[in-house]
CSV table of C-alpha atoms and ligand atoms in Angstrom, one decimal:
chain,number,residue,atom,x,y,z
A,1,UNK,CA,0.2,0.1,-0.1
A,2,UNK,CA,1.3,3.4,-0.9
A,3,UNK,CA,0.1,7.0,0.2
A,4,UNK,CA,0.2,8.2,-3.5
A,5,UNK,CA,0.7,6.9,-6.8
A,6,UNK,CA,1.1,9.0,-9.5
A,7,UNK,CA,0.4,8.1,-13.0
A,8,UNK,CA,2.6,9.9,-15.3
A,9,UNK,CA,6.2,11.1,-14.9
A,10,UNK,CA,6.1,14.3,-16.9
A,11,UNK,CA,7.5,17.2,-15.5
A,12,UNK,CA,3.6,17.7,-13.8
A,13,UNK,CA,4.0,14.2,-12.0
A,14,UNK,CA,7.8,14.3,-11.0
A,15,UNK,CA,7.0,17.4,-9.0
A,16,UNK,CA,4.0,15.7,-7.4
A,17,UNK,CA,6.5,13.2,-6.3
A,18,UNK,CA,9.3,15.6,-5.3
A,19,UNK,CA,7.0,17.2,-3.4
A,20,UNK,CA,5.0,14.3,-2.0
A,21,UNK,CA,8.3,12.5,-0.6
A,22,UNK,CA,9.5,15.8,1.1
A,23,UNK,CA,6.1,15.5,2.6
A,24,UNK,CA,7.2,12.5,4.1
A,25,UNK,CA,4.8,10.0,2.0
A,26,UNK,CA,5.6,6.7,-0.1
A,27,UNK,CA,5.2,7.4,-3.8
A,28,UNK,CA,5.2,5.4,-6.5
A,29,UNK,CA,5.0,6.7,-10.0
A,30,UNK,CA,3.8,4.8,-13.3
A,31,UNK,CA,4.9,5.5,-16.4
A,32,UNK,CA,3.9,4.0,-19.8
A,33,UNK,CA,6.9,5.1,-22.1
A,34,UNK,CA,9.7,7.0,-20.8
A,35,UNK,CA,10.1,9.6,-18.2
A,36,UNK,CA,10.2,13.5,-19.0
A,37,UNK,CA,6.8,13.2,-21.0
A,38,UNK,CA,6.9,15.7,-24.2
A,39,UNK,CA,9.3,18.2,-22.7
A,40,UNK,CA,11.8,15.7,-24.0
A,41,UNK,CA,11.1,16.6,-27.3
A,42,UNK,CA,12.2,20.5,-27.0
A,43,UNK,CA,15.7,21.3,-28.1
A,44,UNK,CA,15.5,24.1,-25.9
A,45,UNK,CA,13.5,25.4,-23.3
A,46,UNK,CA,14.1,29.6,-22.9
A,47,UNK,CA,11.1,30.3,-20.5
A,48,UNK,CA,11.6,28.7,-17.4
A,49,UNK,CA,12.6,30.7,-14.4
A,50,UNK,CA,16.3,30.5,-13.9
A,51,UNK,CA,17.2,28.0,-16.8
A,52,UNK,CA,17.8,30.9,-19.5
A,53,UNK,CA,19.0,27.7,-21.6
A,54,UNK,CA,18.7,23.7,-21.0
A,55,UNK,CA,16.9,21.2,-23.1
A,56,UNK,CA,14.2,18.8,-22.7
A,57,UNK,CA,16.2,16.2,-22.5
A,58,UNK,CA,18.2,17.7,-19.6
A,59,UNK,CA,15.6,19.1,-17.8
A,60,UNK,CA,13.6,16.1,-17.3
A,61,UNK,CA,16.6,13.9,-16.3
A,62,UNK,CA,16.9,16.7,-13.5
A,63,UNK,CA,13.3,16.4,-12.5
A,64,UNK,CA,13.7,12.5,-12.8
A,65,UNK,CA,17.1,12.5,-10.6
A,66,UNK,CA,16.0,14.8,-8.3
A,67,UNK,CA,12.5,12.8,-7.5
A,68,UNK,CA,14.4,9.2,-7.3
A,69,UNK,CA,17.2,10.5,-5.1
A,70,UNK,CA,14.2,11.8,-2.5
A,71,UNK,CA,13.2,8.1,-2.5
A,72,UNK,CA,10.3,8.5,-5.1
A,73,UNK,CA,10.1,4.8,-6.7
A,74,UNK,CA,9.3,4.7,-10.7
A,75,UNK,CA,8.1,1.9,-12.6
A,76,UNK,CA,7.5,1.4,-16.2
A,77,UNK,CA,4.2,0.1,-16.4
A,78,UNK,CA,1.1,1.1,-18.7
A,79,UNK,CA,-1.7,2.0,-16.6
A,80,UNK,CA,-5.0,0.4,-17.7
A,81,UNK,CA,-7.6,1.6,-14.7
A,82,UNK,CA,-8.3,3.3,-11.9
A,83,UNK,CA,-10.7,1.7,-8.8
A,84,UNK,CA,-11.9,3.6,-6.1
A,85,UNK,CA,-13.0,2.4,-2.8
A,86,UNK,CA,-13.4,5.6,-0.7
A,87,UNK,CA,-10.2,5.8,1.2
A,88,UNK,CA,-8.5,2.9,-0.8
A,89,UNK,CA,-8.1,3.2,-4.6
A,90,UNK,CA,-6.5,0.3,-6.9
A,91,UNK,CA,-4.0,1.4,-9.6
A,92,UNK,CA,-4.3,-1.3,-12.5
A,93,UNK,CA,-1.7,-2.1,-15.0
A,94,UNK,CA,-1.0,-5.1,-17.6
A,95,UNK,CA,1.2,-6.7,-15.2
A,96,UNK,CA,-0.1,-5.6,-11.6
A,97,UNK,CA,-2.4,-4.2,-9.2
A,98,UNK,CA,-1.4,-1.3,-6.7
A,99,UNK,CA,-3.2,-0.1,-3.8
A,100,UNK,CA,-2.5,3.4,-2.2
A,101,UNK,CA,-4.6,6.4,-0.5
A,102,UNK,CA,-4.1,8.9,-3.1
A,103,UNK,CA,-4.0,9.1,-6.6
A,104,UNK,CA,-2.4,12.2,-8.7
A,105,UNK,CA,-3.0,11.5,-12.8
A,106,UNK,CA,-0.4,13.3,-15.0
A,107,UNK,CA,-0.9,11.6,-18.0
A,108,UNK,CA,-0.7,14.6,-20.3
A,109,UNK,CA,-1.5,13.8,-23.9
A,110,UNK,CA,-0.7,12.2,-26.4
A,111,UNK,CA,0.5,13.6,-30.5
A,112,UNK,CA,-2.8,14.4,-32.9
A,113,UNK,CA,-2.3,13.0,-35.9
A,114,UNK,CA,-3.3,14.3,-39.4
A,115,UNK,CA,-5.6,11.1,-39.8
A,116,UNK,CA,-4.2,10.7,-43.8
A,117,UNK,CA,-4.2,7.2,-44.9
A,118,UNK,CA,-0.7,5.5,-44.5
A,119,UNK,CA,0.4,7.7,-42.0
A,120,UNK,CA,0.9,5.3,-39.3
A,121,UNK,CA,2.8,3.4,-41.6
A,122,UNK,CA,5.2,5.6,-42.8
A,123,UNK,CA,6.3,7.0,-39.4
A,124,UNK,CA,9.8,5.9,-39.1
A,125,UNK,CA,10.2,6.1,-42.7
A,126,UNK,CA,9.3,9.8,-43.6
A,127,UNK,CA,7.2,10.7,-40.9
A,128,UNK,CA,7.6,12.0,-37.5
A,129,UNK,CA,6.3,13.2,-34.3
A,130,UNK,CA,9.4,14.5,-33.2
A,131,UNK,CA,12.1,17.0,-34.3
A,132,UNK,CA,14.8,16.8,-31.7
A,133,UNK,CA,14.6,12.7,-32.4
A,134,UNK,CA,14.4,12.5,-36.1
A,135,UNK,CA,15.8,15.3,-37.1
A,136,UNK,CA,19.6,14.5,-37.5
A,137,UNK,CA,18.5,11.6,-40.1
A,138,UNK,CA,17.6,14.5,-42.1
A,139,UNK,CA,20.9,16.5,-43.0
A,140,UNK,CA,21.1,18.9,-45.8
A,141,UNK,CA,17.7,17.4,-46.9
A,142,UNK,CA,14.0,18.7,-47.6
A,143,UNK,CA,11.4,18.7,-44.6
A,144,UNK,CA,8.4,20.0,-44.1
A,145,UNK,CA,6.3,21.2,-40.6
A,146,UNK,CA,2.9,21.0,-40.1
A,147,UNK,CA,1.0,23.0,-38.0
A,148,UNK,CA,0.8,26.3,-36.7
A,149,UNK,CA,1.8,26.1,-32.5
A,150,UNK,CA,5.0,26.8,-30.2
A,151,UNK,CA,5.7,23.1,-31.0
A,152,UNK,CA,5.8,23.9,-35.1
A,153,UNK,CA,7.3,26.9,-34.9
A,154,UNK,CA,10.3,25.6,-32.7
A,155,UNK,CA,10.9,22.4,-34.9
A,156,UNK,CA,10.7,24.4,-37.6
A,157,UNK,CA,13.5,26.7,-36.1
A,158,UNK,CA,15.7,23.4,-35.0
A,159,UNK,CA,15.3,21.4,-38.6
A,160,UNK,CA,16.5,24.5,-40.4
A,161,UNK,CA,20.0,23.9,-38.7
A,162,UNK,CA,19.9,20.7,-39.9
A,163,UNK,CA,18.1,20.1,-43.4
A,164,UNK,CA,18.7,22.1,-46.3
A,165,UNK,CA,15.0,23.1,-46.9
A,166,UNK,CA,12.2,23.4,-44.2
A,167,UNK,CA,8.3,24.6,-45.5
A,168,UNK,CA,6.3,25.4,-42.5
A,169,UNK,CA,2.7,24.2,-43.6
A,170,UNK,CA,-0.1,26.1,-41.5
A,171,UNK,CA,-4.0,26.0,-42.0
A,172,UNK,CA,-4.0,29.6,-41.2
A,173,UNK,CA,-2.5,32.8,-42.3
A,174,UNK,CA,-1.4,33.5,-39.2
A,175,UNK,CA,0.7,31.6,-36.2
A,176,UNK,CA,-1.2,30.3,-32.7
A,177,UNK,CA,2.5,30.4,-31.3
A,178,UNK,CA,5.2,32.7,-29.9
A,179,UNK,CA,6.0,35.9,-32.3
A,180,UNK,CA,9.7,35.6,-31.3
A,181,UNK,CA,9.8,32.2,-33.3
A,182,UNK,CA,8.2,33.0,-36.0
A,183,UNK,CA,10.7,36.6,-36.6
A,184,UNK,CA,13.0,34.2,-35.5
A,185,UNK,CA,12.1,31.4,-38.6
A,186,UNK,CA,11.1,34.9,-41.2
A,187,UNK,CA,15.0,35.3,-40.9
A,188,UNK,CA,16.3,32.0,-42.2
A,189,UNK,CA,16.7,31.6,-46.0
A,190,UNK,CA,16.2,28.2,-46.1
A,191,UNK,CA,12.7,28.1,-44.6
A,192,UNK,CA,9.7,28.4,-46.5
A,193,UNK,CA,5.7,29.4,-45.8
A,194,UNK,CA,3.0,27.9,-46.8
A,195,UNK,CA,-0.1,29.0,-45.4
A,196,UNK,CA,-3.6,28.7,-45.5
A,197,UNK,CA,-3.6,25.1,-46.5
A,198,UNK,CA,-3.6,21.4,-45.3
A,199,UNK,CA,-1.6,18.3,-46.4
A,200,UNK,CA,-4.2,16.3,-47.6
A,201,UNK,CA,-2.0,13.2,-49.2
A,202,UNK,CA,0.9,11.5,-48.4
A,203,UNK,CA,2.8,10.4,-51.4
A,204,UNK,CA,5.2,7.5,-50.8
A,205,UNK,CA,6.7,4.4,-52.5
A,206,UNK,CA,8.3,2.3,-49.6
A,207,UNK,CA,9.2,5.7,-47.5
A,208,UNK,CA,7.4,8.9,-47.8
A,209,UNK,CA,8.4,10.9,-51.6
A,210,UNK,CA,6.3,13.8,-51.2
A,211,UNK,CA,3.0,15.4,-50.0
A,212,UNK,CA,-0.2,17.2,-51.8
A,213,UNK,CA,-1.4,20.7,-50.4
A,214,UNK,CA,-5.3,21.9,-50.9
A,215,UNK,CA,-5.3,25.8,-50.7
A,216,UNK,CA,-8.2,26.0,-48.5
A,217,UNK,CA,-9.1,29.5,-50.0
A,218,UNK,CA,-8.7,28.3,-53.7
A,219,UNK,CA,-9.0,24.9,-53.3
A,220,UNK,CA,-5.6,24.8,-55.8
A,221,UNK,CA,-3.6,20.8,-55.0
A,222,UNK,CA,0.0,21.2,-54.8
A,223,UNK,CA,2.8,18.6,-54.8
A,224,UNK,CA,5.6,19.5,-52.7
A,225,UNK,CA,8.6,16.9,-52.8
A,226,UNK,CA,10.1,15.8,-49.3
A,227,UNK,CA,12.4,14.0,-47.1
A,228,UNK,CA,10.7,13.7,-44.2
A,229,UNK,CA,7.1,15.3,-42.6
A,230,UNK,CA,7.3,16.5,-38.8
A,231,UNK,CA,3.7,16.7,-37.5
A,232,UNK,CA,3.4,19.3,-34.9
A,233,UNK,CA,-0.5,19.4,-34.5
A,234,UNK,CA,-1.1,19.6,-30.9
A,235,UNK,CA,-1.9,17.0,-28.4
A,236,UNK,CA,-4.9,14.8,-27.3
A,237,UNK,CA,-5.7,14.3,-24.0
A,238,UNK,CA,-4.9,10.6,-22.6
A,239,UNK,CA,-7.4,9.7,-20.8
A,240,UNK,CA,-8.2,6.4,-21.5
A,241,UNK,CA,-7.4,4.7,-18.4
A,242,UNK,CA,-9.6,6.5,-16.2
A,243,UNK,CA,-12.6,8.3,-18.4
A,244,UNK,CA,-14.9,5.8,-16.5
A,245,UNK,CA,-14.8,7.6,-12.9
A,246,UNK,CA,-13.1,10.9,-13.5
A,247,UNK,CA,-15.5,13.8,-15.0
A,248,UNK,CA,-14.2,15.3,-18.1
A,249,UNK,CA,-14.8,18.2,-20.4
A,250,UNK,CA,-16.4,18.2,-23.9
A,251,UNK,CA,-12.2,17.9,-24.7
A,252,UNK,CA,-11.6,15.0,-22.7
A,253,UNK,CA,-9.9,16.7,-20.4
A,254,UNK,CA,-9.9,16.0,-16.8
A,255,UNK,CA,-12.3,18.6,-15.0
A,256,UNK,CA,-10.7,20.3,-12.2
A,257,UNK,CA,-9.8,23.5,-10.8
A,258,UNK,CA,-6.2,25.3,-10.1
A,259,UNK,CA,-6.7,23.2,-6.7
A,260,UNK,CA,-6.4,20.2,-8.5
A,261,UNK,CA,-9.0,18.2,-6.6
A,262,UNK,CA,-11.2,16.2,-9.2
A,263,UNK,CA,-14.7,14.7,-8.7
A,264,UNK,CA,-13.2,11.6,-6.8
A,265,UNK,CA,-11.9,12.5,-3.4
A,266,UNK,CA,-8.7,11.3,-3.1
A,267,UNK,CA,-7.8,11.4,-6.9
A,268,UNK,CA,-6.1,14.9,-8.1
A,269,UNK,CA,-5.2,15.8,-11.9
A,270,UNK,CA,-2.2,17.8,-12.4
A,271,UNK,CA,-0.2,19.2,-15.4
A,272,UNK,CA,-1.7,19.0,-18.9
A,273,UNK,CA,-4.4,16.3,-18.8
A,274,UNK,CA,-5.6,19.1,-16.5
A,275,UNK,CA,-8.6,21.8,-18.4
A,276,UNK,CA,-6.8,24.8,-18.4
A,277,UNK,CA,-5.8,27.8,-20.5
A,278,UNK,CA,-2.2,27.7,-20.0
A,279,UNK,CA,-0.1,24.6,-21.2
A,280,UNK,CA,3.7,24.7,-20.0
A,281,UNK,CA,6.2,23.6,-18.5
A,282,UNK,CA,6.3,26.3,-15.5
A,283,UNK,CA,2.3,25.8,-14.9
A,284,UNK,CA,2.9,21.7,-15.2
A,285,UNK,CA,5.4,21.8,-12.1
A,286,UNK,CA,3.0,24.2,-10.2
A,287,UNK,CA,0.2,21.8,-10.9
A,288,UNK,CA,2.6,19.2,-9.4
A,289,UNK,CA,3.3,21.2,-6.3
A,290,UNK,CA,-0.7,21.4,-5.9
A,291,UNK,CA,-2.2,17.9,-6.9
A,292,UNK,CA,1.1,16.7,-4.2
A,293,UNK,CA,-0.2,18.9,-1.3
A,294,UNK,CA,-3.9,18.4,-1.9
A,295,UNK,CA,-3.1,14.5,-2.1
A,296,UNK,CA,-1.0,15.1,1.3
A,297,UNK,CA,-3.8,16.9,2.9
A,298,UNK,CA,-6.5,14.0,1.6
A,299,UNK,CA,-4.3,11.7,3.4
A,300,UNK,CA,-3.4,13.1,6.6
A,301,UNK,CA,-7.4,13.8,7.4
A,302,UNK,CA,-8.3,9.8,6.6
B,401,LIG,P1,-1.1,23.9,-30.0
B,401,LIG,O1,-0.9,25.1,-30.0
B,401,LIG,O2,-2.6,22.8,-30.2
B,401,LIG,O3,-1.1,23.8,-32.0
B,401,LIG,C1,-1.3,23.2,-32.8
B,401,LIG,C2,-1.2,23.5,-33.9
B,401,LIG,O4,-2.2,22.6,-34.8
B,401,LIG,C3,-2.9,25.0,-34.2
B,401,LIG,O5,-1.7,25.7,-35.0
B,401,LIG,C4,-3.5,24.5,-34.8
B,401,LIG,O6,-3.9,25.2,-36.0
B,401,LIG,C5,-3.0,23.0,-35.9
B,401,LIG,N1,-3.6,22.2,-36.2
B,401,LIG,C6,-4.4,21.3,-35.3
B,401,LIG,N2,-5.3,20.0,-35.9
B,401,LIG,C7,-4.2,20.3,-37.4
B,401,LIG,C8,-5.0,19.6,-37.9
B,401,LIG,N3,-5.5,18.5,-38.3
B,401,LIG,N4,-4.3,19.6,-39.6
B,401,LIG,C9,-3.5,21.0,-39.3
B,401,LIG,N5,-3.1,21.2,-38.7
B,401,LIG,C10,-3.6,21.8,-37.7
B,401,LIG,O7,-0.1,22.7,-30.0
B,401,LIG,P2,1.4,22.8,-29.7
B,401,LIG,O8,2.2,23.3,-30.9
B,401,LIG,O9,1.5,21.1,-30.2
B,401,LIG,O10,1.2,23.2,-28.7
B,401,LIG,C11,0.5,22.7,-27.2
B,401,LIG,C12,1.1,23.5,-25.8
B,401,LIG,O11,2.3,23.4,-25.2
B,401,LIG,C13,0.9,24.9,-26.4
B,401,LIG,O12,0.4,25.6,-25.2
B,401,LIG,C14,2.1,25.1,-26.2
B,401,LIG,O13,2.8,26.9,-26.0
B,401,LIG,C15,2.8,25.0,-25.7
B,401,LIG,N6,4.4,24.4,-25.6
B,401,LIG,C16,5.5,25.5,-25.3
B,401,LIG,C17,6.6,25.6,-26.3
B,401,LIG,C18,7.8,26.8,-25.1
B,401,LIG,O14,7.3,26.9,-24.2
B,401,LIG,N7,8.9,26.1,-25.2
B,401,LIG,C19,7.1,24.9,-26.5
B,401,LIG,C20,6.1,24.2,-27.0
B,401,LIG,C21,4.8,23.6,-27.0
B,401,LIG,P3,-5.5,26.1,-35.4
B,401,LIG,O15,-4.0,27.3,-35.4
B,401,LIG,O16,-5.6,26.5,-36.7
B,401,LIG,O17,-5.5,25.7,-34.4
């Protein structure tokens, strides 16, 4: 029986682990993939206080080491269900069932797909959802990034240092991401912007050879020869393991206020999985602290 089980070892979950351990509670962190969550894909974090430049991987590794040094136990198993029996909760993975007094859900979100034919089979053969993981394969090649948020912009900037040509394809005429990154991209000679357009077809031989792009205003379809396509069109909430007991909003995120409390006493939500306006590293870490403090208080009143 653990005091607290945290589901997800991203910045929110690991921050929660640090706070819960420092409050003297036993902590198990369950993680389906690898620690760090989506921040490991960010090449250079520039907006976290007191860390003007740090790679996402290094940042994640530091929190991981901090949490484990404090005694948080981390097990790499995918959570399949949460059962609530009042003061005792059960977290079910494919391998085992774990019991605890309080749960913090920090599962974050997964890459959204374009939904095009062959998209799945071309992953690793020209299609990628992670520029920092796969960008090095495209040295002096032609690539495109789809999306208009900070991830797409930062991916394009990262790839501009590696690839010969980087197209950035966005379905609107202005970006959702930070103006500073847009300005930096506009200064690069090898970055070409394709606005008001969506990718409507993937052309492939054994691997991706190009794409068809449709202009939303004119309906005109054009072909772009590519070696790689980086998809950065946002994320979808990882809510499958608890959507039967936790109240979600219309987008599938956990309905919870700034106190990170959910509809189930003793189950808290932290980070990107929580319905909120600003999904940033700093707000994920803040949620981790709030959720852990809430969970500790909850346990102490049992
Ligand atoms: P995002 O902000 O949700 O942006 C997703 C982009 O993809 C939007 O421009 C959206 O277009 C577009 N899109 C969505 N579905 C599409 C589709 N089917 N086809 C084509 N385009 C599609 O996602 P994100 O860029 O991954 O960022 C997620 C959060 O993390 C944001 O809050 C972001 O600020 C944050 N983030 C922060 C940093 C940082 O602070 N350094 C770095 C990366 C991400 P519309 O604009 O038309 O909706």
